[in-house]
Every structure is written in C-alpha cells, then in structure tokens.
Amino acid sequence: MGRILVTGGAGFIGSNFVHYLVDHTDHHVTVLDKLTYAGNLASLSGLPESRMTFVHGDIADPELVDELVASVDAVVHYAAESHNDNSLHFPQPFVHTNVIGTFTLLEAVRKHRVRLHHVSTDEVYGDLALDDPARFTESTPYNPSSPYSSTKAGSDMLVRAWARSYGVEATISNCSNNYGPYQHVEKFIPRQITNVLWGIRPKLYGDGRNVRDWIHAEDHSSAVLLILEKGRVGETYLIGADGEKDNKTVVELILTMMGQDSDAYENVADRMGHDLRYAIDSTKLRNELGWRPRYGDFEEGLSATIDWYREHEDWWAPAKEVTEAFYAQLGQ
Ligand code: NAD
Ligand code: TDX
C-alpha cells in the first residue's frame, strides 16, 4: 500500500480522483486543501477515515508542505485557482496558488525525493481555429491566453525545469474540459443544468461557436492513476476523449434532455480574449499506456451528470446565488 498526497482534493476533479483512488486501489490518501470558495468537504463525505486524512492548509505554506511531503510516497497535484472568468477580474490568487504554490511543492518533493504528478490543462496551448484539422499534441508550443492559463503554463514550466535540473521524478498531464459530479456551479455545464433546475434561462457567451473537448472526470481520474503508476518520469501526456462540441450544441442538448425547448437560452456578453477551440490528440496516452475512456458517449455522461445535479441540490444550492450575482455584475 502506498501513501499519496492529493492537493486540491476537495475541489471538483481532485475529489473525483480521491473517490477513484479509494474505490480502485489500496493506497492511503492525504488531502491538502485550502477550502477556497471552490473547495467543499461535502465532496469527500462518506470516505472511510482509514483510507483518507484531510488537512486544511495552503500549498504555498512551505513548513506544512514539507512536513506532509516527507510522509508520503507520491504527490498528485490538483490544487489551483481554476476559473478563467475569475482570473480575468482577480488574477492575484492565480499567481499565488498556481505559480508560488507549485514552486513550494516542487521544493518539497526535491528535498524528500518524492514522485510528483502535476495536473495541468490543454489551455496552456492557446486555441485553435474552428476549421483547423490539427489538434493539440505533447509538442504543441505553449501560447496561453488568460491569467488562469498563463499561470498554469508557468507551473508546467517550473515542473519541467525541476525535473531536468534537479532530477525530480515528475510527470505532467494536460487534460481537456471536464464535466461530471462535484463541479462548481460557476462552470459552464453545471451552471446551465442548475439554471434550468431553478427556472433561470441558460447563458451562452457570445455566439456560442466556441468549441470545448469534453471528458468525464472519472475518465480523467483513470488516466492520471495510470500515468502515476506506469508513466515515464519526465514525460508529458495529453488526456482527452474525442469530445469536441460547440457551446451552443451543449446548451441545446442540456435543454432538450431536461424537457425544455432547445432555444430557451440567452446570449450574454462574451468572455474577454475568449479561446475559440480546444482539441486534444491523446494518441500517446492510448498507445503507450493503453488508456481508454469509459464515457466514449458524451450524451450518456451528460445525462448521468444532469441526474446527479437533480439529486444533489443540497450540495450545489449554497453556492448558486452568490455565483449568479457575480455573473450578473459582469452582464453574463
Ligand atoms: P476546482 O477549482 O474545482 O478545485 C480546486 C481546489 O483547489 C479547491 O478544492 C480549492 O479549495 C483548492 N485550492 C485552491 N487554492 C489552494 C491553495 N493555495 N492551497 C490548497 N488548496 C487550494 O478546480 P478543478 O476544476 O477541480 O481543477 C483541478 C485541477 O485540474 C487544476 O489544476 C486545473 O488546472 C486542472 N484541470 C481542470 C480542468 C477542468 O475542466 N476543470 C481541465 C484540465 C485540467
Ligand atoms: O455561463 C457560461 N456560458 C458560456 O457560454 C459559462 C460559465 C461559460 N461559457 C463558455 C465559456 C467556454 O467557452 O463555455 C465554455 C466553457 O467554460 P468554462 O466552464 O468556464 O471552462 P473553460 O474556460 O473552457 O475552462 C475549463 O476547462 C479547462 C476549466 O474551467 C479549466 O479549469 C480547465 O483548465
């Protein structure tokens, strides 16, 4: 049995990964999370104490991080400020957590010679034209657009440098847009599902032509565990499930699946610098490590996600009003 430190394990993808680890391995998990507005202990409820220990703290706190890293065999690093819209209006926490926080972790894994998996995003590559036949690969040059994606790009660069210069045993993954249970209602898919559940019209930025490459969070978890166990140290792996859809199509699907007219949404102000299209080529992960997504069918995963939000209003309702009030100020 191994001991794994999961940073950001009370957030959306981190909590999905903690559940996945407990269900599929014998590892003991320590979660380090600052419980920002995006962290929610309720996302970890029901996990046995014998398998998971929760520590409340900041990944940029060097003493705490040093002590925790010294006691584990591996670190899987999810903690981040993750929302583009917030980053455009309040960039400082993005620099603190994504850059200084990752630096703090790197110094601790270097000192204690602990294996690190760094979780990143396809947004570091910038965006693609709608008609570009190309998709992102591990060798696509970095070209981030927002304070969020640029601080994630910075964190990836730090990991690469610590691997090369200090021999830190690190892998990196860059994944496409996730959906699934425990995602904060600020994000596109849960925002629209919960809008419909509360009788609010879904809100589409701009003309809705922007394309995102959707993957279920459980498929992201299975890929990260495989990379942690079998990935080659020093390598980057792109994670994606061939799920490209434009935003208008996704909103229309949500409305139809929830029994509404497909045009019962509003077009609202566009995001500043809005990336047009993301698309992942995950051939390396599939060929080298044999990874396959379980949710090959987006509509099946979306339907399960709609059911989850219907059944868990107690989980999302406390954040809904304040989130919508923020968007209303932005005209979104
Ligand atoms: P999230 O915002 O839902 O969760 C982030 C978690 O990190 C929260 O629990 C928060 O409390 C915690 N946190 C924030 N600052 C912290 C700090 N200084 N110290 C300790 N904990 C802190 O984010 P998410 O969507 O689950 O994303 C998790 C990771 O996956 C991020 O690194 C993100 O860049 C990456 N990623 C996300 C997506 C996506 O579609 N959401 C896609 C690819 C990669
Ligand atoms: O109400 C909305 N209406 C809308 O049209 C919201 C919240 C979003 N959008 C659009 C913007 C994007 O084109 O939907 C798309 C998805 O938006 P987000 O959910 O904010 O995700 P995105 O900006 O694509 O980034 C996400 O995927 C990559 C995560 O938030 C990042 O953490 C991850 O790195």
XYZ file of N, CA and C in Angstrom, residues 13 52 60 66 76 108 136 145 148 203 221 225 233 237 241 244 248 250 273 286 298 315 332:
69
model
N -12.215 18.057 -9.638
C -11.534 16.897 -10.217
C -10.748 16.154 -9.143
N -8.600 7.894 4.209
C -8.397 9.286 3.804
C -8.252 10.198 5.019
N 1.034 26.811 -0.650
C 2.162 27.760 -0.653
C 2.759 27.945 0.744
N 6.292 20.803 3.495
C 7.484 19.994 3.757
C 7.136 18.804 4.651
N 0.023 13.919 -5.953
C -0.733 14.231 -7.168
C -1.310 15.629 -6.959
N 9.654 20.841 -1.984
C 9.488 19.751 -1.007
C 9.726 18.377 -1.649
N -4.195 19.549 -30.386
C -3.010 19.713 -29.544
C -2.324 18.359 -29.354
N -3.655 32.215 -23.066
C -4.382 33.460 -23.328
C -4.775 34.232 -22.076
N -5.464 32.727 -15.930
C -5.521 31.321 -15.495
C -4.556 30.461 -16.300
N -27.177 30.626 -19.997
C -26.482 31.815 -20.525
C -25.321 31.377 -21.416
N -9.603 10.785 -14.088
C -9.005 10.098 -12.926
C -8.306 8.810 -13.342
N -4.240 8.118 -12.742
C -3.726 6.980 -11.965
C -2.785 6.122 -12.822
N 8.807 8.811 -16.213
C 9.196 10.014 -15.484
C 9.816 11.020 -16.454
N 1.833 13.816 -20.802
C 0.786 13.063 -21.513
C -0.450 13.942 -21.651
N -10.880 12.749 -24.648
C -11.767 11.635 -25.021
C -12.502 11.895 -26.334
N -15.214 16.794 -28.828
C -15.394 18.188 -29.275
C -16.865 18.519 -29.541
N -22.995 26.109 -28.103
C -24.424 26.207 -28.448
C -25.040 24.801 -28.478
N -24.055 22.208 -26.827
C -24.143 21.658 -25.460
C -25.342 22.260 -24.719
N -11.043 37.919 -24.481
C -9.994 37.034 -25.003
C -10.435 35.579 -25.151
N -2.868 6.684 -25.170
C -3.568 5.458 -25.580
C -2.575 4.391 -26.048
N -20.636 11.196 -25.075
C -20.832 12.423 -24.285
C -22.261 12.508 -23.735
N -25.950 19.914 -2.224
C -24.512 20.126 -2.449
C -24.264 21.453 -3.177
N -23.190 38.764 -17.528
C -23.137 37.396 -18.073
C -24.103 36.474 -17.339
